[in-house]
């Protein structure tokens, strides 16, 4: 018995915070500026399969992505 993954498409999703917000991955504790959200949706029903936050590190470097539910805004110190 084999299982075939349904056909999907990638697109831009809605940002949970304004672009450029400093956010942190709650698992790795890595911080970066939120650039965008990548959504994977099924072609047939348009149902969201996954959402990834795309981030750029502070001061430049290699961008990375993590599951959207793992990010939170970094609180500015007073």
N, CA, C and O atoms as a Tripos MOL2 file, in Angstrom:
@<TRIPOS>MOLECULE
protein
  312   311    78     0     0
PROTEIN
NO_CHARGES

@<TRIPOS>ATOM
      1 N           0.8510   -1.1850    0.0000 N.3       1 UNK1
      2 CA          0.0000    0.0000    0.0000 C.3       1 UNK1
      3 C           0.8910    1.2410    0.0000 C.2       1 UNK1
      4 O           1.7480    1.3850    0.8720 O.2       1 UNK1
      5 N           0.6980    2.1290   -0.9600 N.am      2 UNK2
      6 CA          1.4890    3.3500   -1.0010 C.3       2 UNK2
      7 C           0.5740    4.5560   -0.8290 C.2       2 UNK2
      8 O          -0.5910    4.5480   -1.2260 O.2       2 UNK2
      9 N           1.1380    5.5770   -0.2300 N.am      3 UNK3
     10 CA          0.4010    6.8150   -0.0060 C.3       3 UNK3
     11 C           1.0130    7.8940   -0.8810 C.2       3 UNK3
     12 O           2.2230    8.1200   -0.8450 O.2       3 UNK3
     13 N           0.1860    8.5540   -1.6580 N.am      4 UNK4
     14 CA          0.6590    9.6140   -2.5310 C.3       4 UNK4
     15 C           0.2630   10.9550   -1.9310 C.2       4 UNK4
     16 O          -0.9110   11.1970   -1.6510 O.2       4 UNK4
     17 N           1.2540   11.8260   -1.7350 N.am      5 UNK5
     18 CA          0.9980   13.1470   -1.1990 C.3       5 UNK5
     19 C           0.2110   13.9630   -2.2150 C.2       5 UNK5
     20 O           0.5260   13.9310   -3.4050 O.2       5 UNK5
     21 N          -0.8190   14.7010   -1.7640 N.am      6 UNK6
     22 CA         -1.5860   15.5200   -2.7060 C.3       6 UNK6
     23 C          -0.7210   16.6320   -3.3010 C.2       6 UNK6
     24 O           0.2290   17.0930   -2.6680 O.2       6 UNK6
     25 N          -1.0500   17.0520   -4.5050 N.am      7 UNK7
     26 CA         -0.3210   18.1350   -5.1760 C.3       7 UNK7
     27 C          -0.4970   19.4260   -4.3860 C.2       7 UNK7
     28 O          -1.5890   19.7300   -3.9050 O.2       7 UNK7
     29 N           0.5960   20.1830   -4.2580 N.am      8 UNK8
     30 CA          0.5530   21.4310   -3.5050 C.3       8 UNK8
     31 C           1.1880   22.5620   -4.2920 C.2       8 UNK8
     32 O           1.8830   22.3430   -5.2840 O.2       8 UNK8
     33 N           0.9340   23.7750   -3.8260 N.am      9 UNK9
     34 CA          1.5560   24.9700   -4.3930 C.3       9 UNK9
     35 C           2.1550   25.7830   -3.2520 C.2       9 UNK9
     36 O           1.7190   25.6760   -2.1060 O.2       9 UNK9
     37 N           3.1610   26.5990   -3.5770 N.am     10 UNK10
     38 CA          3.7640   27.4980   -2.6040 C.3      10 UNK10
     39 C           3.3670   28.9200   -2.9280 C.2      10 UNK10
     40 O           3.2260   29.2960   -4.0920 O.2      10 UNK10
     41 N           3.1880   29.7100   -1.8740 N.am     11 UNK11
     42 CA          2.8480   31.1130   -2.0730 C.3      11 UNK11
     43 C           3.1780   31.9120   -0.8330 C.2      11 UNK11
     44 O           3.6560   31.3740    0.1660 O.2      11 UNK11
     45 N           2.9170   33.1950   -0.9120 N.am     12 UNK12
     46 CA          3.1610   34.0880    0.2230 C.3      12 UNK12
     47 C           1.9310   34.1040    1.1160 C.2      12 UNK12
     48 O           0.8000   34.1670    0.6340 O.2      12 UNK12
     49 N           2.1630   34.0450    2.4200 N.am     13 UNK13
     50 CA          1.0730   34.0960    3.3830 C.3      13 UNK13
     51 C           1.0550   35.4200    4.1240 C.2      13 UNK13
     52 O           1.9370   36.2610    3.9510 O.2      13 UNK13
     53 N           0.0450   35.5860    4.9440 N.am     14 UNK14
     54 CA         -0.1190   36.8010    5.7370 C.3      14 UNK14
     55 C           0.8990   36.8220    6.8740 C.2      14 UNK14
     56 O           1.1130   35.8120    7.5440 O.2      14 UNK14
     57 N           1.5200   37.9720    7.0840 N.am     15 UNK15
     58 CA          2.4920   38.1300    8.1570 C.3      15 UNK15
     59 C           1.7840   38.2730    9.5040 C.2      15 UNK15
     60 O           0.8080   39.0170    9.6040 O.2      15 UNK15
     61 N           2.2580   37.5740   10.5460 N.am     16 UNK16
     62 CA          1.6380   37.7160   11.8600 C.3      16 UNK16
     63 C           2.0770   39.0050   12.5610 C.2      16 UNK16
     64 O           1.4020   39.4740   13.4770 O.2      16 UNK16
     65 N           3.2040   39.5760   12.1320 N.am     17 UNK17
     66 CA          3.7520   40.8250   12.6590 C.3      17 UNK17
     67 C           4.2360   41.6280   11.4530 C.2      17 UNK17
     68 O           4.4310   41.0590   10.3780 O.2      17 UNK17
     69 N           4.4330   42.9350   11.6090 N.am     18 UNK18
     70 CA          4.9070   43.7210   10.4610 C.3      18 UNK18
     71 C           6.2610   43.2210    9.9460 C.2      18 UNK18
     72 O           7.0850   42.7350   10.7210 O.2      18 UNK18
     73 N           6.4830   43.3430    8.6430 N.am     19 UNK19
     74 CA          7.7680   42.9610    8.0460 C.3      19 UNK19
     75 C           8.8730   43.7370    8.7420 C.2      19 UNK19
     76 O           8.7290   44.9280    9.0170 O.2      19 UNK19
     77 N           9.9760   43.0570    9.0250 N.am     20 UNK20
     78 CA         11.1050   43.6930    9.6990 C.3      20 UNK20
     79 C          11.0870   43.5410   11.2060 C.2      20 UNK20
     80 O          12.0640   43.8920   11.8680 O.2      20 UNK20
     81 N           9.9920   43.0230   11.7730 N.am     21 UNK21
     82 CA          9.9130   42.8130   13.2150 C.3      21 UNK21
     83 C          10.9870   41.8240   13.6470 C.2      21 UNK21
     84 O          11.1860   40.7980   12.9980 O.2      21 UNK21
     85 N          11.6810   42.1300   14.7420 N.am     22 UNK22
     86 CA         12.6810   41.2240   15.2870 C.3      22 UNK22
     87 C          11.9420   40.1070   16.0170 C.2      22 UNK22
     88 O          11.2000   40.3500   16.9690 O.2      22 UNK22
     89 N          12.1610   38.8780   15.5520 N.am     23 UNK23
     90 CA         11.4760   37.7220   16.1370 C.3      23 UNK23
     91 C          12.5030   36.6760   16.5670 C.2      23 UNK23
     92 O          13.6620   36.7080   16.1550 O.2      23 UNK23
     93 N          12.0410   35.7450   17.4100 N.am     24 UNK24
     94 CA         12.9110   34.6940   17.9070 C.3      24 UNK24
     95 C          12.2680   33.3410   17.6680 C.2      24 UNK24
     96 O          11.0630   33.1780   17.8600 O.2      24 UNK24
     97 N          13.0740   32.3670   17.2480 N.am     25 UNK25
     98 CA         12.6480   30.9710   17.1500 C.3      25 UNK25
     99 C          12.6320   30.4560   18.5830 C.2      25 UNK25
    100 O          13.6730   30.4390   19.2400 O.2      25 UNK25
    101 N          11.4800   30.0390   19.0750 N.am     26 UNK26
    102 CA         11.3370   29.6450   20.4740 C.3      26 UNK26
    103 C          12.0920   28.3700   20.8230 C.2      26 UNK26
    104 O          12.3080   28.0980   22.0030 O.2      26 UNK26
    105 N          12.4990   27.5810   19.8340 N.am     27 UNK27
    106 CA         13.2460   26.3540   20.1200 C.3      27 UNK27
    107 C          14.7530   26.6140   20.0850 C.2      27 UNK27
    108 O          15.4550   26.2910   21.0430 O.2      27 UNK27
    109 N          15.2550   27.1920   18.9940 N.am     28 UNK28
    110 CA         16.7050   27.4290   18.8940 C.3      28 UNK28
    111 C          17.1290   28.7270   19.5770 C.2      28 UNK28
    112 O          18.3120   28.9230   19.8540 O.2      28 UNK28
    113 N          16.1680   29.6170   19.8490 N.am     29 UNK29
    114 CA         16.3960   30.9460   20.4220 C.3      29 UNK29
    115 C          17.2030   31.8560   19.4900 C.2      29 UNK29
    116 O          17.7590   32.8630   19.9290 O.2      29 UNK29
    117 N          17.2640   31.5020   18.2240 N.am     30 UNK30
    118 CA         17.9230   32.3280   17.2140 C.3      30 UNK30
    119 C          16.9940   33.4860   16.8730 C.2      30 UNK30
    120 O          15.7820   33.3030   16.7650 O.2      30 UNK30
    121 N          17.5650   34.6830   16.7020 N.am     31 UNK31
    122 CA         16.7410   35.8480   16.3840 C.3      31 UNK31
    123 C          17.0390   36.3540   14.9810 C.2      31 UNK31
    124 O          18.1340   36.1710   14.4500 O.2      31 UNK31
    125 N          16.0370   36.9940   14.4000 N.am     32 UNK32
    126 CA         16.1770   37.5770   13.0780 C.3      32 UNK32
    127 C          14.9790   38.4450   12.7580 C.2      32 UNK32
    128 O          13.9910   38.4650   13.4930 O.2      32 UNK32
    129 N          15.0790   39.1610   11.6520 N.am     33 UNK33
    130 CA         13.9860   40.0340   11.2210 C.3      33 UNK33
    131 C          13.0500   39.2470   10.3030 C.2      33 UNK33
    132 O          13.4900   38.5820    9.3650 O.2      33 UNK33
    133 N          11.7600   39.3380   10.5910 N.am     34 UNK34
    134 CA         10.7450   38.6520    9.7920 C.3      34 UNK34
    135 C          10.6810   39.2700    8.4010 C.2      34 UNK34
    136 O          10.4770   40.4760    8.2610 O.2      34 UNK34
    137 N          10.8540   38.4520    7.3870 N.am     35 UNK35
    138 CA         10.8310   38.9240    6.0030 C.3      35 UNK35
    139 C           9.5110   38.5440    5.3390 C.2      35 UNK35
    140 O           8.9200   39.3530    4.6250 O.2      35 UNK35
    141 N           9.0500   37.3250    5.5710 N.am     36 UNK36
    142 CA          7.8300   36.8700    4.9230 C.3      36 UNK36
    143 C           7.3530   35.5530    5.4830 C.2      36 UNK36
    144 O           7.9710   34.9730    6.3760 O.2      36 UNK36
    145 N           6.2370   35.0880    4.9400 N.am     37 UNK37
    146 CA          5.6590   33.7980    5.3110 C.3      37 UNK37
    147 C           5.4550   33.0020    4.0280 C.2      37 UNK37
    148 O           4.8520   33.4860    3.0700 O.2      37 UNK37
    149 N           5.9600   31.7860    4.0250 N.am     38 UNK38
    150 CA          5.7730   30.8700    2.9000 C.3      38 UNK38
    151 C           4.6800   29.8810    3.2650 C.2      38 UNK38
    152 O           4.7650   29.2160    4.2970 O.2      38 UNK38
    153 N           3.6550   29.7780    2.4320 N.am     39 UNK39
    154 CA          2.5530   28.8430    2.6790 C.3      39 UNK39
    155 C           2.5430   27.7530    1.6230 C.2      39 UNK39
    156 O           2.7240   28.0150    0.4340 O.2      39 UNK39
    157 N           2.3280   26.5300    2.0750 N.am     40 UNK40
    158 CA          2.1100   25.4110    1.1630 C.3      40 UNK40
    159 C           0.6350   25.0560    1.2690 C.2      40 UNK40
    160 O           0.1240   24.8220    2.3640 O.2      40 UNK40
    161 N          -0.0530   25.0150    0.1250 N.am     41 UNK41
    162 CA         -1.4990   24.7160    0.0840 C.3      41 UNK41
    163 C          -1.7590   23.5900   -0.9050 C.2      41 UNK41
    164 O          -1.0330   23.4220   -1.8840 O.2      41 UNK41
    165 N          -2.8120   22.8200   -0.6310 N.am     42 UNK42
    166 CA         -3.1950   21.7780   -1.5810 C.3      42 UNK42
    167 C          -3.7980   22.4420   -2.8100 C.2      42 UNK42
    168 O          -4.5150   23.4360   -2.6960 O.2      42 UNK42
    169 N          -3.5100   21.8970   -3.9780 N.am     43 UNK43
    170 CA         -4.0470   22.4600   -5.2230 C.3      43 UNK43
    171 C          -5.5490   22.2660   -5.3130 C.2      43 UNK43
    172 O          -6.2730   23.1530   -5.7660 O.2      43 UNK43
    173 N          -6.0150   21.0990   -4.8800 N.am     44 UNK44
    174 CA         -7.4260   20.7630   -5.0530 C.3      44 UNK44
    175 C          -8.3520   21.5720   -4.1470 C.2      44 UNK44
    176 O          -9.3570   22.1090   -4.6140 O.2      44 UNK44
    177 N          -8.0260   21.6640   -2.8540 N.am     45 UNK45
    178 CA         -8.9260   22.3200   -1.9040 C.3      45 UNK45
    179 C          -8.4150   23.6530   -1.3750 C.2      45 UNK45
    180 O          -9.1380   24.3520   -0.6640 O.2      45 UNK45
    181 N          -7.1730   24.0160   -1.7130 N.am     46 UNK46
    182 CA         -6.5470   25.2550   -1.2470 C.3      46 UNK46
    183 C          -6.3430   25.2750    0.2740 C.2      46 UNK46
    184 O          -6.1940   26.3450    0.8640 O.2      46 UNK46
    185 N          -6.3370   24.1050    0.9030 N.am     47 UNK47
    186 CA         -6.1440   24.0010    2.3460 C.3      47 UNK47
    187 C          -4.6590   24.1840    2.6730 C.2      47 UNK47
    188 O          -3.7930   23.6330    1.9930 O.2      47 UNK47
    189 N          -4.3730   24.9750    3.7390 N.am     48 UNK48
    190 CA         -2.9900   25.2030    4.1600 C.3      48 UNK48
    191 C          -2.4140   23.9170    4.7390 C.2      48 UNK48
    192 O          -2.9930   23.3080    5.6380 O.2      48 UNK48
    193 N          -1.2530   23.5120    4.2010 N.am     49 UNK49
    194 CA         -0.5520   22.3160    4.6720 C.3      49 UNK49
    195 C           0.5210   22.7140    5.6810 C.2      49 UNK49
    196 O           0.6890   22.0610    6.7110 O.2      49 UNK49
    197 N           1.2580   23.8090    5.3700 N.am     50 UNK50
    198 CA          2.2900   24.2770    6.2840 C.3      50 UNK50
    199 C           2.5300   25.7650    6.0750 C.2      50 UNK50
    200 O           2.2620   26.3120    5.0050 O.2      50 UNK50
    201 N           3.0450   26.4100    7.1280 N.am     51 UNK51
    202 CA          3.3940   27.8340    7.0700 C.3      51 UNK51
    203 C           4.7700   27.9970    7.6980 C.2      51 UNK51
    204 O           5.0060   27.5550    8.8220 O.2      51 UNK51
    205 N           5.6800   28.6370    6.9610 N.am     52 UNK52
    206 CA          7.0460   28.8330    7.4190 C.3      52 UNK52
    207 C           7.3480   30.3320    7.4900 C.2      52 UNK52
    208 O           7.0350   31.0820    6.5660 O.2      52 UNK52
    209 N           7.9600   30.7560    8.5950 N.am     53 UNK53
    210 CA          8.4280   32.1370    8.7200 C.3      53 UNK53
    211 C           9.8000   32.2120    8.0630 C.2      53 UNK53
    212 O          10.6690   31.3860    8.3460 O.2      53 UNK53
    213 N          10.0000   33.1890    7.1950 N.am     54 UNK54
    214 CA         11.2790   33.3970    6.5180 C.3      54 UNK54
    215 C          11.9430   34.5860    7.1950 C.2      54 UNK54
    216 O          11.3740   35.6770    7.2450 O.2      54 UNK54
    217 N          13.1730   34.3700    7.7250 N.am     55 UNK55
    218 CA         13.8150   35.4050    8.5220 C.3      55 UNK55
    219 C          15.2190   35.7150    8.0290 C.2      55 UNK55
    220 O          15.8880   34.8740    7.4290 O.2      55 UNK55
    221 N          15.6540   36.9520    8.2970 N.am     56 UNK56
    222 CA         17.0020   37.4150    7.9620 C.3      56 UNK56
    223 C          17.6990   37.7370    9.2850 C.2      56 UNK56
    224 O          17.1340   38.4410   10.1220 O.2      56 UNK56
    225 N          18.9260   37.2280    9.4850 N.am     57 UNK57
    226 CA         19.6120   37.4850   10.7540 C.3      57 UNK57
    227 C          19.9670   38.9610   10.9330 C.2      57 UNK57
    228 O          20.1680   39.6910    9.9620 O.2      57 UNK57
    229 N          20.0390   39.3820   12.1950 N.am     58 UNK58
    230 CA         20.4520   40.7500   12.4980 C.3      58 UNK58
    231 C          21.8760   40.9620   11.9750 C.2      58 UNK58
    232 O          22.7390   40.1060   12.1650 O.2      58 UNK58
    233 N          22.1170   42.0780   11.3300 N.am     59 UNK59
    234 CA         23.4460   42.3850   10.8330 C.3      59 UNK59
    235 C          23.8080   41.6760    9.5380 C.2      59 UNK59
    236 O          24.9430   41.7880    9.0750 O.2      59 UNK59
    237 N          22.8620   40.9440    8.9410 N.am     60 UNK60
    238 CA         23.1170   40.2620    7.6820 C.3      60 UNK60
    239 C          23.5140   38.8130    7.8730 C.2      60 UNK60
    240 O          23.6790   38.3470    9.0010 O.2      60 UNK60
    241 N          23.6650   38.1150    6.7830 N.am     61 UNK61
    242 CA         24.0080   36.7040    6.8340 C.3      61 UNK61
    243 C          23.0260   35.8670    6.0360 C.2      61 UNK61
    244 O          22.3010   36.3760    5.1810 O.2      61 UNK61
    245 N          23.0140   34.5840    6.3270 N.am     62 UNK62
    246 CA         22.1730   33.6320    5.5850 C.3      62 UNK62
    247 C          20.7600   33.5880    6.1750 C.2      62 UNK62
    248 O          20.5800   33.3680    7.3730 O.2      62 UNK62
    249 N          19.7630   33.8000    5.3130 N.am     63 UNK63
    250 CA         18.3770   33.7240    5.7430 C.3      63 UNK63
    251 C          18.0090   32.2790    6.0560 C.2      63 UNK63
    252 O          18.6700   31.3540    5.5830 O.2      63 UNK63
    253 N          16.9650   32.0790    6.8430 N.am     64 UNK64
    254 CA         16.4930   30.7350    7.1680 C.3      64 UNK64
    255 C          14.9970   30.7770    7.4120 C.2      64 UNK64
    256 O          14.4060   31.8520    7.5210 O.2      64 UNK64
    257 N          14.3930   29.6110    7.4970 N.am     65 UNK65
    258 CA         12.9620   29.5540    7.7800 C.3      65 UNK65
    259 C          12.6980   28.5290    8.8720 C.2      65 UNK65
    260 O          13.4370   27.5570    9.0310 O.2      65 UNK65
    261 N          11.6290   28.7670    9.6170 N.am     66 UNK66
    262 CA         11.1780   27.8680   10.6820 C.3      66 UNK66
    263 C           9.6600   27.8320   10.6380 C.2      66 UNK66
    264 O           9.0430   28.7460   10.0900 O.2      66 UNK66
    265 N           9.0370   26.7910   11.2060 N.am     67 UNK67
    266 CA          7.5790   26.7740   11.2690 C.3      67 UNK67
    267 C           7.0500   28.0530   11.9380 C.2      67 UNK67
    268 O           7.5840   28.4930   12.9560 O.2      67 UNK67
    269 N           6.0250   28.6250   11.3710 N.am     68 UNK68
    270 CA          5.4840   29.9000   11.8310 C.3      68 UNK68
    271 C           5.0960   29.8680   13.3090 C.2      68 UNK68
    272 O           5.2680   30.8620   14.0150 O.2      68 UNK68
    273 N           4.5780   28.7440   13.7770 N.am     69 UNK69
    274 CA          4.1320   28.6760   15.1780 C.3      69 UNK69
    275 C           5.2930   28.7370   16.1750 C.2      69 UNK69
    276 O           5.0640   28.8670   17.3780 O.2      69 UNK69
    277 N           6.5390   28.6450   15.6890 N.am     70 UNK70
    278 CA          7.7030   28.6740   16.5800 C.3      70 UNK70
    279 C           8.2950   30.0580   16.7770 C.2      70 UNK70
    280 O           9.2790   30.1940   17.5040 O.2      70 UNK70
    281 N           7.7320   31.0990   16.1550 N.am     71 UNK71
    282 CA          8.3190   32.4270   16.3260 C.3      71 UNK71
    283 C           7.4680   33.2890   17.2430 C.2      71 UNK71
    284 O           6.2520   33.1300   17.3470 O.2      71 UNK71
    285 N           8.1660   34.2170   17.9090 N.am     72 UNK72
    286 CA          7.4960   35.2360   18.7170 C.3      72 UNK72
    287 C           8.3320   36.4940   18.6470 C.2      72 UNK72
    288 O           9.5460   36.4230   18.4560 O.2      72 UNK72
    289 N           7.6890   37.6680   18.8030 N.am     73 UNK73
    290 CA          8.4560   38.9100   18.7360 C.3      73 UNK73
    291 C           9.4030   39.0280   19.9230 C.2      73 UNK73
    292 O           9.0920   38.5800   21.0260 O.2      73 UNK73
    293 N          10.5530   39.6320   19.6860 N.am     74 UNK74
    294 CA         11.5210   39.8820   20.7530 C.3      74 UNK74
    295 C          11.1030   41.1790   21.4450 C.2      74 UNK74
    296 O          10.8610   42.1930   20.7910 O.2      74 UNK74
    297 N          11.0250   41.1340   22.7550 N.am     75 UNK75
    298 CA         10.6520   42.3220   23.5200 C.3      75 UNK75
    299 C          11.8700   43.2320   23.6310 C.2      75 UNK75
    300 O          12.9470   42.7870   24.0260 O.2      75 UNK75
    301 N          11.7020   44.4960   23.2840 N.am     76 UNK76
    302 CA         12.8010   45.4560   23.3740 C.3      76 UNK76
    303 C          13.1080   45.7370   24.8460 C.2      76 UNK76
    304 O          12.2000   45.9500   25.6480 O.2      76 UNK76
    305 N          14.3960   45.7340   25.1900 N.am     77 UNK77
    306 CA         14.7750   46.0100   26.5760 C.3      77 UNK77
    307 C          14.6710   47.5100   26.8280 C.2      77 UNK77
    308 O          14.9320   48.3250   25.9430 O.2      77 UNK77
    309 N          14.2870   47.8510   28.0420 N.am     78 UNK78
    310 CA         14.0700   49.2800   28.3720 C.3      78 UNK78
    311 C          15.2310   49.8460   29.1340 C.2      78 UNK78
    312 O          15.2200   51.0240   29.4910 O.2      78 UNK78
@<TRIPOS>BOND
     1     1     2 1
     2     2     3 1
     3     3     4 2
     4     3     5 am
     5     5     6 1
     6     6     7 1
     7     7     8 2
     8     7     9 am
     9     9    10 1
    10    10    11 1
    11    11    12 2
    12    11    13 am
    13    13    14 1
    14    14    15 1
    15    15    16 2
    16    15    17 am
    17    17    18 1
    18    18    19 1
    19    19    20 2
    20    19    21 am
    21    21    22 1
    22    22    23 1
    23    23    24 2
    24    23    25 am
    25    25    26 1
    26    26    27 1
    27    27    28 2
    28    27    29 am
    29    29    30 1
    30    30    31 1
    31    31    32 2
    32    31    33 am
    33    33    34 1
    34    34    35 1
    35    35    36 2
    36    35    37 am
    37    37    38 1
    38    38    39 1
    39    39    40 2
    40    39    41 am
    41    41    42 1
    42    42    43 1
    43    43    44 2
    44    43    45 am
    45    45    46 1
    46    46    47 1
    47    47    48 2
    48    47    49 am
    49    49    50 1
    50    50    51 1
    51    51    52 2
    52    51    53 am
    53    53    54 1
    54    54    55 1
    55    55    56 2
    56    55    57 am
    57    57    58 1
    58    58    59 1
    59    59    60 2
    60    59    61 am
    61    61    62 1
    62    62    63 1
    63    63    64 2
    64    63    65 am
    65    65    66 1
    66    66    67 1
    67    67    68 2
    68    67    69 am
    69    69    70 1
    70    70    71 1
    71    71    72 2
    72    71    73 am
    73    73    74 1
    74    74    75 1
    75    75    76 2
    76    75    77 am
    77    77    78 1
    78    78    79 1
    79    79    80 2
    80    79    81 am
    81    81    82 1
    82    82    83 1
    83    83    84 2
    84    83    85 am
    85    85    86 1
    86    86    87 1
    87    87    88 2
    88    87    89 am
    89    89    90 1
    90    90    91 1
    91    91    92 2
    92    91    93 am
    93    93    94 1
    94    94    95 1
    95    95    96 2
    96    95    97 am
    97    97    98 1
    98    98    99 1
    99    99   100 2
   100    99   101 am
   101   101   102 1
   102   102   103 1
   103   103   104 2
   104   103   105 am
   105   105   106 1
   106   106   107 1
   107   107   108 2
   108   107   109 am
   109   109   110 1
   110   110   111 1
   111   111   112 2
   112   111   113 am
   113   113   114 1
   114   114   115 1
   115   115   116 2
   116   115   117 am
   117   117   118 1
   118   118   119 1
   119   119   120 2
   120   119   121 am
   121   121   122 1
   122   122   123 1
   123   123   124 2
   124   123   125 am
   125   125   126 1
   126   126   127 1
   127   127   128 2
   128   127   129 am
   129   129   130 1
   130   130   131 1
   131   131   132 2
   132   131   133 am
   133   133   134 1
   134   134   135 1
   135   135   136 2
   136   135   137 am
   137   137   138 1
   138   138   139 1
   139   139   140 2
   140   139   141 am
   141   141   142 1
   142   142   143 1
   143   143   144 2
   144   143   145 am
   145   145   146 1
   146   146   147 1
   147   147   148 2
   148   147   149 am
   149   149   150 1
   150   150   151 1
   151   151   152 2
   152   151   153 am
   153   153   154 1
   154   154   155 1
   155   155   156 2
   156   155   157 am
   157   157   158 1
   158   158   159 1
   159   159   160 2
   160   159   161 am
   161   161   162 1
   162   162   163 1
   163   163   164 2
   164   163   165 am
   165   165   166 1
   166   166   167 1
   167   167   168 2
   168   167   169 am
   169   169   170 1
   170   170   171 1
   171   171   172 2
   172   171   173 am
   173   173   174 1
   174   174   175 1
   175   175   176 2
   176   175   177 am
   177   177   178 1
   178   178   179 1
   179   179   180 2
   180   179   181 am
   181   181   182 1
   182   182   183 1
   183   183   184 2
   184   183   185 am
   185   185   186 1
   186   186   187 1
   187   187   188 2
   188   187   189 am
   189   189   190 1
   190   190   191 1
   191   191   192 2
   192   191   193 am
   193   193   194 1
   194   194   195 1
   195   195   196 2
   196   195   197 am
   197   197   198 1
   198   198   199 1
   199   199   200 2
   200   199   201 am
   201   201   202 1
   202   202   203 1
   203   203   204 2
   204   203   205 am
   205   205   206 1
   206   206   207 1
   207   207   208 2
   208   207   209 am
   209   209   210 1
   210   210   211 1
   211   211   212 2
   212   211   213 am
   213   213   214 1
   214   214   215 1
   215   215   216 2
   216   215   217 am
   217   217   218 1
   218   218   219 1
   219   219   220 2
   220   219   221 am
   221   221   222 1
   222   222   223 1
   223   223   224 2
   224   223   225 am
   225   225   226 1
   226   226   227 1
   227   227   228 2
   228   227   229 am
   229   229   230 1
   230   230   231 1
   231   231   232 2
   232   231   233 am
   233   233   234 1
   234   234   235 1
   235   235   236 2
   236   235   237 am
   237   237   238 1
   238   238   239 1
   239   239   240 2
   240   239   241 am
   241   241   242 1
   242   242   243 1
   243   243   244 2
   244   243   245 am
   245   245   246 1
   246   246   247 1
   247   247   248 2
   248   247   249 am
   249   249   250 1
   250   250   251 1
   251   251   252 2
   252   251   253 am
   253   253   254 1
   254   254   255 1
   255   255   256 2
   256   255   257 am
   257   257   258 1
   258   258   259 1
   259   259   260 2
   260   259   261 am
   261   261   262 1
   262   262   263 1
   263   263   264 2
   264   263   265 am
   265   265   266 1
   266   266   267 1
   267   267   268 2
   268   267   269 am
   269   269   270 1
   270   270   271 1
   271   271   272 2
   272   271   273 am
   273   273   274 1
   274   274   275 1
   275   275   276 2
   276   275   277 am
   277   277   278 1
   278   278   279 1
   279   279   280 2
   280   279   281 am
   281   281   282 1
   282   282   283 1
   283   283   284 2
   284   283   285 am
   285   285   286 1
   286   286   287 1
   287   287   288 2
   288   287   289 am
   289   289   290 1
   290   290   291 1
   291   291   292 2
   292   291   293 am
   293   293   294 1
   294   294   295 1
   295   295   296 2
   296   295   297 am
   297   297   298 1
   298   298   299 1
   299   299   300 2
   300   299   301 am
   301   301   302 1
   302   302   303 1
   303   303   304 2
   304   303   305 am
   305   305   306 1
   306   306   307 1
   307   307   308 2
   308   307   309 am
   309   309   310 1
   310   310   311 1
   311   311   312 2
@<TRIPOS>SUBSTRUCTURE
     1 UNK1         2 RESIDUE 1 A UNK
     2 UNK2         6 RESIDUE 1 A UNK
     3 UNK3        10 RESIDUE 1 A UNK
     4 UNK4        14 RESIDUE 1 A UNK
     5 UNK5        18 RESIDUE 1 A UNK
     6 UNK6        22 RESIDUE 1 A UNK
     7 UNK7        26 RESIDUE 1 A UNK
     8 UNK8        30 RESIDUE 1 A UNK
     9 UNK9        34 RESIDUE 1 A UNK
    10 UNK10       38 RESIDUE 1 A UNK
    11 UNK11       42 RESIDUE 1 A UNK
    12 UNK12       46 RESIDUE 1 A UNK
    13 UNK13       50 RESIDUE 1 A UNK
    14 UNK14       54 RESIDUE 1 A UNK
    15 UNK15       58 RESIDUE 1 A UNK
    16 UNK16       62 RESIDUE 1 A UNK
    17 UNK17       66 RESIDUE 1 A UNK
    18 UNK18       70 RESIDUE 1 A UNK
    19 UNK19       74 RESIDUE 1 A UNK
    20 UNK20       78 RESIDUE 1 A UNK
    21 UNK21       82 RESIDUE 1 A UNK
    22 UNK22       86 RESIDUE 1 A UNK
    23 UNK23       90 RESIDUE 1 A UNK
    24 UNK24       94 RESIDUE 1 A UNK
    25 UNK25       98 RESIDUE 1 A UNK
    26 UNK26      102 RESIDUE 1 A UNK
    27 UNK27      106 RESIDUE 1 A UNK
    28 UNK28      110 RESIDUE 1 A UNK
    29 UNK29      114 RESIDUE 1 A UNK
    30 UNK30      118 RESIDUE 1 A UNK
    31 UNK31      122 RESIDUE 1 A UNK
    32 UNK32      126 RESIDUE 1 A UNK
    33 UNK33      130 RESIDUE 1 A UNK
    34 UNK34      134 RESIDUE 1 A UNK
    35 UNK35      138 RESIDUE 1 A UNK
    36 UNK36      142 RESIDUE 1 A UNK
    37 UNK37      146 RESIDUE 1 A UNK
    38 UNK38      150 RESIDUE 1 A UNK
    39 UNK39      154 RESIDUE 1 A UNK
    40 UNK40      158 RESIDUE 1 A UNK
    41 UNK41      162 RESIDUE 1 A UNK
    42 UNK42      166 RESIDUE 1 A UNK
    43 UNK43      170 RESIDUE 1 A UNK
    44 UNK44      174 RESIDUE 1 A UNK
    45 UNK45      178 RESIDUE 1 A UNK
    46 UNK46      182 RESIDUE 1 A UNK
    47 UNK47      186 RESIDUE 1 A UNK
    48 UNK48      190 RESIDUE 1 A UNK
    49 UNK49      194 RESIDUE 1 A UNK
    50 UNK50      198 RESIDUE 1 A UNK
    51 UNK51      202 RESIDUE 1 A UNK
    52 UNK52      206 RESIDUE 1 A UNK
    53 UNK53      210 RESIDUE 1 A UNK
    54 UNK54      214 RESIDUE 1 A UNK
    55 UNK55      218 RESIDUE 1 A UNK
    56 UNK56      222 RESIDUE 1 A UNK
    57 UNK57      226 RESIDUE 1 A UNK
    58 UNK58      230 RESIDUE 1 A UNK
    59 UNK59      234 RESIDUE 1 A UNK
    60 UNK60      238 RESIDUE 1 A UNK
    61 UNK61      242 RESIDUE 1 A UNK
    62 UNK62      246 RESIDUE 1 A UNK
    63 UNK63      250 RESIDUE 1 A UNK
    64 UNK64      254 RESIDUE 1 A UNK
    65 UNK65      258 RESIDUE 1 A UNK
    66 UNK66      262 RESIDUE 1 A UNK
    67 UNK67      266 RESIDUE 1 A UNK
    68 UNK68      270 RESIDUE 1 A UNK
    69 UNK69      274 RESIDUE 1 A UNK
    70 UNK70      278 RESIDUE 1 A UNK
    71 UNK71      282 RESIDUE 1 A UNK
    72 UNK72      286 RESIDUE 1 A UNK
    73 UNK73      290 RESIDUE 1 A UNK
    74 UNK74      294 RESIDUE 1 A UNK
    75 UNK75      298 RESIDUE 1 A UNK
    76 UNK76      302 RESIDUE 1 A UNK
    77 UNK77      306 RESIDUE 1 A UNK
    78 UNK78      310 RESIDUE 1 A UNK
